[in-house]
Short mmCIF file of C-alpha atoms in Angstrom, two decimals:
data_model
loop_
_atom_site.label_atom_id
_atom_site.label_comp_id
_atom_site.label_asym_id
_atom_site.label_seq_id
_atom_site.Cartn_x
_atom_site.Cartn_y
_atom_site.Cartn_z
CA MET A 1 48.11 22.51 6.28
CA SER A 2 45.33 21.95 3.73
CA ASN A 3 42.90 21.10 6.56
CA ALA A 4 43.80 24.12 8.71
CA GLU A 5 40.85 26.39 9.46
CA ILE A 6 41.10 30.14 8.97
CA PRO A 7 40.59 31.81 12.37
CA GLU A 8 37.36 33.77 12.69
CA GLY A 9 37.86 37.48 12.07
CA LEU A 10 41.19 37.11 10.24
CA LYS A 11 39.74 38.04 6.84
CA GLU A 12 38.14 41.24 8.14
CA LEU A 13 41.26 42.16 10.12
CA LEU A 14 43.54 41.85 7.09
CA GLN A 15 41.07 43.63 4.81
CA GLY A 16 40.92 46.55 7.21
CA PHE A 17 44.72 46.76 7.36
CA THR A 18 45.02 46.57 3.56
CA VAL A 19 42.56 49.41 3.04
CA GLU A 20 44.41 51.57 5.58
CA VAL A 21 47.73 50.92 3.81
CA LEU A 22 46.24 51.89 0.45
CA ARG A 23 44.78 55.06 1.96
CA HIS A 24 47.87 56.29 3.82
CA ARG A 25 50.73 54.83 1.71
CA PRO A 26 53.08 54.61 4.76
CA PRO A 27 56.84 54.77 4.05
CA ASN A 28 57.54 52.21 6.79
CA LEU A 29 55.05 49.36 6.45
CA ALA A 30 56.20 47.44 9.52
CA GLU A 31 55.95 50.48 11.81
CA PHE A 32 52.55 51.33 10.36
CA ALA A 33 51.35 47.75 10.97
CA VAL A 34 52.40 47.93 14.64
CA GLN A 35 50.50 51.21 15.10
CA HIS A 36 47.45 49.93 13.22
CA PHE A 37 47.04 46.67 15.11
CA THR A 38 47.78 48.42 18.41
CA ARG A 39 44.78 50.67 17.74
CA VAL A 40 42.66 47.65 16.85
CA LEU A 41 43.62 45.96 20.11
CA GLU A 42 42.89 49.11 22.14
CA ASN A 43 39.48 49.44 20.47
CA GLN A 44 38.66 45.83 21.32
CA LYS A 45 39.67 46.34 24.94
CA ASN A 46 37.60 49.52 25.20
CA GLU A 47 34.61 47.77 23.72
CA GLN A 48 34.94 44.90 26.21
CA GLN A 49 35.15 47.36 29.11
CA ASP A 50 32.26 49.51 27.90
CA GLY A 51 30.18 46.62 26.66
CA THR A 52 29.58 48.47 23.38
CA PRO A 53 29.60 46.81 19.96
CA SER A 54 32.08 47.62 17.20
CA THR A 55 31.36 50.78 15.26
CA THR A 56 32.36 49.40 11.89
CA SER A 57 29.61 49.38 9.31
CA ALA A 58 29.98 45.63 8.87
CA GLY A 59 29.58 45.00 12.59
CA LYS A 60 33.04 43.46 12.85
CA GLU A 61 36.32 44.49 14.42
CA GLY A 62 38.27 47.13 12.54
CA THR A 63 39.65 50.62 12.70
CA PHE A 64 36.92 52.43 10.79
CA GLU A 65 33.98 54.33 12.16
CA ASN A 66 30.66 55.27 10.60
CA VAL A 67 30.28 58.89 9.61
CA SER A 68 27.07 60.83 9.95
CA ASP A 69 25.33 62.64 7.11
CA LYS A 70 27.13 65.76 5.87
CA SER A 71 24.37 67.92 7.28
CA GLY A 72 25.10 66.73 10.83
CA GLU A 73 26.70 68.95 13.45
CA ASN A 74 29.78 66.77 13.85
CA ASP A 75 30.63 67.07 10.17
CA GLU A 76 30.18 70.84 10.27
CA GLU A 77 32.69 71.05 13.13
CA GLU A 78 35.03 68.73 11.25
CA GLU A 79 34.85 70.86 8.09
CA GLU A 80 35.78 73.98 10.09
CA LYS A 81 38.88 72.27 11.47
CA GLU A 82 40.15 70.98 8.14
CA THR A 83 43.32 72.39 6.66
CA PRO A 84 43.07 74.27 3.32
CA ARG A 85 41.85 72.24 0.34
CA PHE A 86 44.29 70.43 -1.92
CA THR A 87 47.18 70.30 0.54
CA ARG A 88 48.68 66.84 0.50
CA ASN A 89 48.49 66.53 4.29
CA LYS A 90 44.78 67.42 4.51
CA PRO A 91 43.13 64.95 6.90
CA ARG A 92 40.73 62.65 5.12
CA ARG A 93 37.27 61.75 6.32
CA VAL A 94 37.35 58.37 8.04
CA ALA A 95 36.31 55.40 5.95
CA VAL A 96 32.65 54.49 5.82
CA CYS A 97 33.18 50.81 5.12
CA ALA A 98 35.75 48.32 6.32
CA GLU A 99 35.43 45.80 3.51
CA ALA A 100 34.46 45.62 -0.11
CA TYR A 101 30.83 44.91 -0.95
CA ASP A 102 30.25 41.44 -2.40
CA PRO A 103 27.53 41.78 -5.09
CA ASP A 104 27.18 38.01 -5.35
CA ASP A 105 26.18 37.62 -1.70
CA ASP A 106 22.39 37.22 -1.88
CA ALA A 107 22.14 37.78 1.86
CA ASP A 108 22.99 41.43 1.28
CA ASP A 109 19.50 42.02 -0.16
CA ASN A 110 18.02 41.48 3.28
CA SER A 111 20.81 42.86 5.44
CA GLU A 112 19.78 46.51 5.01
CA PRO A 113 16.25 47.87 5.43
CA GLN A 114 14.75 49.70 2.46
CA VAL A 115 15.42 53.43 2.76
CA VAL A 116 12.56 55.83 1.97
CA HIS A 117 12.85 59.62 2.02
CA PRO A 118 9.36 61.18 1.67
CA LYS A 119 8.96 63.62 -1.22
CA THR A 120 6.33 66.01 -2.47
CA ASP A 121 4.83 65.49 -5.94
CA GLU A 122 6.91 68.40 -7.19
CA GLN A 123 10.13 66.89 -5.80
CA ARG A 124 9.32 63.47 -7.25
CA GLN A 125 8.73 65.00 -10.67
CA ARG A 126 12.05 66.90 -10.55
CA LEU A 127 13.85 63.77 -9.40
CA GLN A 128 12.45 61.64 -12.22
CA GLU A 129 13.42 64.29 -14.76
CA ALA A 130 16.98 64.46 -13.37
CA CYS A 131 17.38 60.66 -13.42
CA LYS A 132 15.81 59.82 -16.78
CA ASP A 133 19.11 59.93 -18.71
CA ILE A 134 21.43 58.46 -16.04
CA LEU A 135 22.96 55.35 -17.64
CA LEU A 136 23.52 53.63 -14.29
CA PHE A 137 19.74 53.50 -13.87
CA LYS A 138 18.79 52.40 -17.37
CA THR A 139 19.33 48.68 -16.80
CA LEU A 140 17.35 48.58 -13.55
CA GLU A 141 14.00 46.82 -13.35
CA LYS A 142 11.01 49.10 -12.85
CA GLU A 143 10.69 48.09 -9.17
CA GLN A 144 14.42 48.64 -8.57
CA PHE A 145 14.31 52.08 -10.17
CA SER A 146 11.31 53.02 -8.03
CA GLU A 147 13.20 51.90 -4.93
CA VAL A 148 16.20 54.04 -5.97
CA LEU A 149 13.94 57.09 -6.35
CA ASP A 150 12.40 56.40 -2.91
CA ALA A 151 15.87 56.25 -1.32
CA MET A 152 17.23 59.44 -2.86
CA PHE A 153 17.29 62.64 -0.82
CA GLU A 154 17.57 66.29 -1.81
CA VAL A 155 20.77 68.22 -1.05
CA LEU A 156 20.69 72.02 -1.38
CA VAL A 157 24.14 73.50 -2.05
CA LYS A 158 25.66 76.97 -1.82
CA PRO A 159 28.32 78.65 -3.99
CA GLN A 160 31.86 77.29 -3.35
CA GLU A 161 30.52 74.39 -1.29
CA HIS A 162 32.58 71.19 -1.64
CA ILE A 163 30.28 68.29 -2.44
CA ILE A 164 33.05 65.68 -2.43
CA ASP A 165 36.81 66.02 -1.89
CA GLN A 166 39.59 64.15 -3.65
CA GLY A 167 41.01 61.43 -1.41
CA ASP A 168 37.92 61.10 0.81
CA ASP A 169 35.98 57.86 1.08
CA GLY A 170 32.76 57.59 -0.87
CA ASP A 171 29.54 58.05 1.08
CA ASN A 172 26.93 59.06 -1.52
CA PHE A 173 26.25 59.01 -5.26
CA TYR A 174 24.89 62.29 -6.65
CA VAL A 175 22.55 63.21 -9.50
CA ILE A 176 22.40 66.89 -10.49
CA ASP A 177 19.03 68.61 -10.32
CA ARG A 178 20.31 72.11 -11.03
CA GLY A 179 23.51 74.14 -10.72
CA VAL A 180 27.04 74.28 -12.16
CA TYR A 181 29.81 72.22 -10.57
CA ASP A 182 33.56 72.35 -11.22
CA ILE A 183 35.61 69.14 -11.37
CA LEU A 184 38.96 69.74 -9.67
CA VAL A 185 41.96 67.41 -9.55
CA GLU A 186 44.96 67.98 -7.30
CA LYS A 187 48.18 68.61 -9.23
CA ASP A 188 51.36 69.81 -7.54
CA GLY A 189 49.42 70.76 -4.42
CA ALA A 190 46.84 72.90 -6.23
CA GLY A 191 43.36 72.19 -7.54
CA VAL A 192 43.18 72.24 -11.35
CA CYS A 193 39.76 72.46 -13.02
CA VAL A 194 39.51 69.61 -15.55
CA GLY A 195 35.83 69.96 -16.45
CA LYS A 196 32.40 70.90 -15.19
CA TYR A 197 28.81 69.72 -14.93
CA ASN A 198 26.21 72.20 -16.15
CA ASN A 199 22.74 71.55 -14.73
CA LYS A 200 22.77 67.84 -15.57
CA GLY A 201 24.73 64.64 -15.05
CA SER A 202 25.89 62.57 -12.10
CA PHE A 203 29.08 61.89 -10.16
CA GLY A 204 30.54 59.92 -7.28
CA GLU A 205 29.88 56.40 -8.54
CA LEU A 206 33.48 55.22 -9.00
CA ALA A 207 34.47 55.38 -5.33
CA LEU A 208 31.36 53.38 -4.42
CA MET A 209 31.74 50.80 -7.17
CA TYR A 210 35.41 50.03 -6.61
CA ASN A 211 35.78 50.90 -2.90
CA THR A 212 38.45 53.51 -3.71
CA PRO A 213 39.01 57.11 -2.53
CA ARG A 214 37.37 59.97 -4.41
CA ALA A 215 39.31 60.68 -7.61
CA ALA A 216 38.39 64.36 -7.83
CA THR A 217 36.87 67.27 -5.93
CA ILE A 218 33.45 68.61 -6.96
CA VAL A 219 32.70 72.24 -6.04
CA ALA A 220 29.44 74.12 -6.61
CA THR A 221 29.97 77.44 -8.41
CA GLU A 222 26.44 78.70 -7.68
CA GLU A 223 23.38 77.78 -5.65
CA GLY A 224 22.01 74.45 -6.75
CA ALA A 225 20.39 71.18 -5.79
CA LEU A 226 21.47 67.54 -5.95
CA TRP A 227 19.83 64.21 -5.32
CA GLY A 228 21.92 61.88 -3.17
CA LEU A 229 21.83 58.09 -2.90
CA ASP A 230 23.46 56.51 0.15
CA ARG A 231 26.26 53.99 -0.14
CA ALA A 232 24.34 50.99 1.18
CA THR A 233 21.41 51.42 -1.22
CA PHE A 234 23.78 52.11 -4.11
CA HIS A 235 25.60 48.85 -3.39
CA ARG A 236 22.46 46.80 -2.94
CA LEU A 237 20.73 47.98 -6.11
CA ILE A 238 23.26 49.48 -8.52
CA VAL A 239 26.43 47.48 -7.84
CA LYS A 240 24.56 44.19 -7.59
CA ASN A 241 22.74 44.91 -10.85
CA ASN A 242 26.06 45.85 -12.47
CA ALA A 243 27.58 42.55 -11.34
CA LYS A 244 24.76 40.75 -13.13
CA LYS A 245 25.31 42.93 -16.21
CA ARG A 246 29.06 42.27 -16.02
CA ARG A 247 28.50 38.51 -16.16
CA MET A 248 26.22 39.07 -19.13
CA TYR A 249 28.52 41.34 -21.15
CA GLU A 250 32.11 40.54 -20.16
CA ALA A 251 32.48 37.77 -22.77
CA PHE A 252 31.06 40.06 -25.47
CA ILE A 253 33.33 42.97 -24.53
CA GLU A 254 36.36 40.64 -24.75
CA CYS A 255 35.50 40.12 -28.43
CA VAL A 256 35.20 43.82 -29.40
CA PRO A 257 38.35 44.56 -31.48
CA LEU A 258 38.49 48.23 -30.45
CA LEU A 259 38.78 47.32 -26.75
CA LYS A 260 41.59 44.77 -27.08
CA CYS A 261 44.14 47.51 -26.35
CA LEU A 262 42.65 47.95 -22.87
CA GLU A 263 43.61 46.08 -19.73
CA LEU A 264 41.04 43.64 -18.37
CA SER A 265 40.25 45.95 -15.44
CA GLU A 266 39.66 48.83 -17.90
CA ARG A 267 37.28 46.73 -19.98
CA MET A 268 35.35 45.79 -16.87
CA LYS A 269 34.93 49.46 -15.97
CA ILE A 270 33.41 49.98 -19.40
CA VAL A 271 30.93 47.18 -18.70
CA ASP A 272 29.89 49.01 -15.53
CA VAL A 273 28.83 52.14 -17.45
CA LEU A 274 27.15 50.39 -20.38
CA GLY A 275 23.51 50.95 -21.17
CA ALA A 276 21.50 48.84 -23.64
CA ARG A 277 19.01 50.06 -26.23
CA ALA A 278 16.90 48.09 -28.69
CA PHE A 279 15.88 49.44 -32.11
CA SER A 280 13.37 48.15 -34.63
CA ASP A 281 13.99 47.79 -38.37
CA GLY A 282 14.49 51.18 -40.02
CA GLU A 283 14.51 53.12 -36.75
CA ARG A 284 16.91 56.06 -36.74
CA ILE A 285 19.55 55.79 -34.01
CA ILE A 286 21.55 58.93 -34.83
CA ALA A 287 20.49 61.97 -36.86
CA GLN A 288 23.01 63.84 -39.00
CA GLY A 289 23.68 67.32 -37.62
CA GLU A 290 22.52 66.65 -34.05
CA LYS A 291 24.71 67.14 -31.00
CA ALA A 292 26.63 64.05 -29.89
CA ASP A 293 26.03 62.68 -26.41
CA CYS A 294 26.98 58.98 -26.61
CA PHE A 295 28.90 56.21 -28.35
CA TYR A 296 27.48 52.88 -29.60
CA ILE A 297 28.67 49.27 -29.93
CA VAL A 298 26.49 46.85 -31.91
CA GLU A 299 25.58 43.86 -29.73
CA SER A 300 23.23 42.15 -32.20
CA GLY A 301 21.77 42.98 -35.59
CA GLU A 302 23.18 45.54 -37.99
CA VAL A 303 23.14 49.28 -38.67
CA LYS A 304 23.67 51.31 -41.83
CA ILE A 305 25.41 54.70 -41.91
CA MET A 306 23.87 57.24 -44.28
CA ILE A 307 25.11 60.68 -45.35
CA LYS A 308 23.03 63.37 -47.06
CA THR A 309 24.20 64.26 -50.55
CA LYS A 310 24.74 67.78 -51.86
CA THR A 311 23.44 69.53 -54.95
CA LYS A 312 25.75 71.05 -57.56
CA ALA A 313 25.28 74.38 -55.80
CA GLY A 314 26.70 72.83 -52.65
CA GLN A 315 23.37 72.79 -50.82
CA GLN A 316 22.41 69.74 -48.81
CA ASP A 317 19.32 67.89 -50.08
CA ASN A 318 17.21 65.17 -48.49
CA MET A 319 18.79 62.30 -50.41
CA GLU A 320 20.93 59.96 -48.31
CA VAL A 321 23.69 57.65 -49.51
CA GLU A 322 24.80 54.58 -47.56
CA VAL A 323 28.52 54.75 -46.79
CA ALA A 324 29.05 51.87 -44.35
CA ARG A 325 27.46 49.15 -42.23
CA CYS A 326 28.31 47.96 -38.74
CA SER A 327 27.53 44.53 -37.30
CA ARG A 328 28.14 42.72 -34.00
CA GLY A 329 31.22 44.00 -32.15
CA GLN A 330 31.64 47.08 -34.35
CA TYR A 331 31.07 50.61 -33.12
CA PHE A 332 29.80 53.96 -34.37
CA GLY A 333 29.12 57.47 -33.09
CA GLU A 334 32.69 58.17 -32.03
CA LEU A 335 33.46 60.68 -34.79
CA ALA A 336 31.48 63.57 -33.30
CA LEU A 337 32.83 62.80 -29.81
CA VAL A 338 36.46 62.80 -30.98
CA THR A 339 36.14 65.93 -33.17
CA ASN A 340 33.67 67.73 -30.86
CA LYS A 341 31.41 68.47 -33.83
CA PRO A 342 27.78 67.61 -34.70
CA ARG A 343 26.96 64.14 -36.01
CA ALA A 344 28.40 63.75 -39.53
CA ALA A 345 25.96 61.04 -40.61
CA SER A 346 22.67 59.36 -39.75
CA VAL A 347 22.52 55.76 -38.55
CA TYR A 348 19.56 53.39 -38.98
CA ALA A 349 18.82 49.91 -37.65
CA VAL A 350 18.73 47.09 -40.20
CA GLY A 351 16.30 44.58 -38.76
CA ASN A 352 15.88 44.30 -34.99
CA THR A 353 19.09 45.66 -33.52
CA LYS A 354 20.49 45.98 -30.01
CA CYS A 355 23.29 48.41 -29.15
CA LEU A 356 25.35 49.00 -26.05
CA VAL A 357 25.66 52.71 -25.21
CA ILE A 358 28.36 54.71 -23.42
CA ASP A 359 27.63 58.35 -22.58
CA ILE A 360 30.07 61.14 -23.43
CA LYS A 361 31.48 61.51 -19.88
CA ALA A 362 32.31 57.81 -19.60
CA PHE A 363 33.64 57.83 -23.18
CA GLU A 364 36.13 60.59 -22.36
CA ARG A 365 37.12 59.01 -19.03
CA LEU A 366 37.50 55.37 -20.07
CA LEU A 367 38.29 55.20 -23.78
CA GLY A 368 41.36 57.43 -23.89
CA PRO A 369 43.71 54.49 -24.68
CA CYS A 370 41.55 53.65 -27.73
CA MET A 371 41.70 57.16 -29.19
CA ASP A 372 44.54 56.46 -31.65
CA ILE A 373 42.61 53.53 -33.13
CA MET A 374 39.48 55.66 -33.51
CA LYS A 375 41.43 58.48 -35.17
CA ARG A 376 42.90 56.03 -37.70
CA ASN A 377 39.38 54.83 -38.50
CA ILE A 378 38.23 58.44 -38.95
CA SER A 379 40.93 58.82 -41.61
CA GLN A 380 39.45 55.77 -43.37
CA TYR A 381 36.00 57.40 -43.29
CA GLU A 382 37.43 60.44 -45.04
CA HIS A 383 38.94 58.26 -47.80
CA GLN A 384 35.54 56.63 -48.30
CA LEU A 385 33.89 60.03 -48.68
CA VAL A 386 36.52 61.18 -51.17
CA ALA A 387 35.83 58.05 -53.21
CA LEU A 388 32.07 58.68 -53.12
CA PHE A 389 31.84 62.46 -53.40
CA GLY A 390 35.29 63.62 -54.41
CA SER A 391 35.54 65.53 -51.10
CA SER A 392 35.58 64.92 -47.37
CA ASP A 393 33.63 68.08 -46.63
CA ASP A 394 30.71 66.05 -45.32
CA LEU A 395 32.84 64.98 -42.44
CA LYS A 396 34.52 68.31 -41.82
CA HIS A 397 31.41 70.47 -41.84
#
């Protein structure tokens, strides 16, 4: 048996069936399998009679068909026929890919032509401004980032327009140019708003990274504009780059004490959203009193945490006192994110220092299981302040 060859097409056939099972969750697996493979066989027969190639995006037999851009006429007709949103039996858009993307397959770099959507100077400037703080783009080489900008296309949206729907397959990644967008999650058959994007941010990457259905619905609450990046380009540039980053950081992340309470798959998702920033000796990383937007883990070097002292009259002066230091594997910046308050201290690099950065959205989404540990550490900070100043007011105000 060890010398038996795997029949050609078996891998793709089983992958297609597995994805369909995960999408539909059939109560009777055997009956579903009969129906699924019957459709596959009928498609193959039709293709042989018509002389037409398979319509799967991978060019291999399967049950999935490509979908056109959302602005196409077919999609408009499909949207009109859909049942009301958030009903459990709402038909899902057909899958756009029959098999998971392999980021280690170098051939993929040449399998898709480079996509370029022409833009005016004004559009290019708006696009660059919208993308400058997107963490997914921060680890790209200059040429890769330029190629991403070339491939992105503008999407104008109207009030109450659904950009993506929970349960659908991922087709595009979106960066917000302008507008407000509600994040809705289906609970007990109804859409519950769990957050919103206000004129900045990005969404839609998880379904493309992990080949899973959309986890939430995004609805525009006013007229706005987005920049979209198609699935193929996202895979070729972003996912492949993330695979390289994952190989680079996975061993380090395994050694971060805070993250030991997470499952391996959860830690790997954190690697996917990491950005890296380098700081020179004495450079300020965080300023006391500023609004918090990210969380830091020290990869190399050291940082010192400084808090401004107060006069006898209770007024803050410009003197700073060092209260702690963080070295490799330790983290900082979580206090303001957990308490939803301004930064309680300033942080400076000691020597050349490199930090891994997680933005606030990813922090809230991925580090929930670590929250108890962080809250215990916050209590320790307060004890340190009491020892230094006789009060923890510096943390609370």
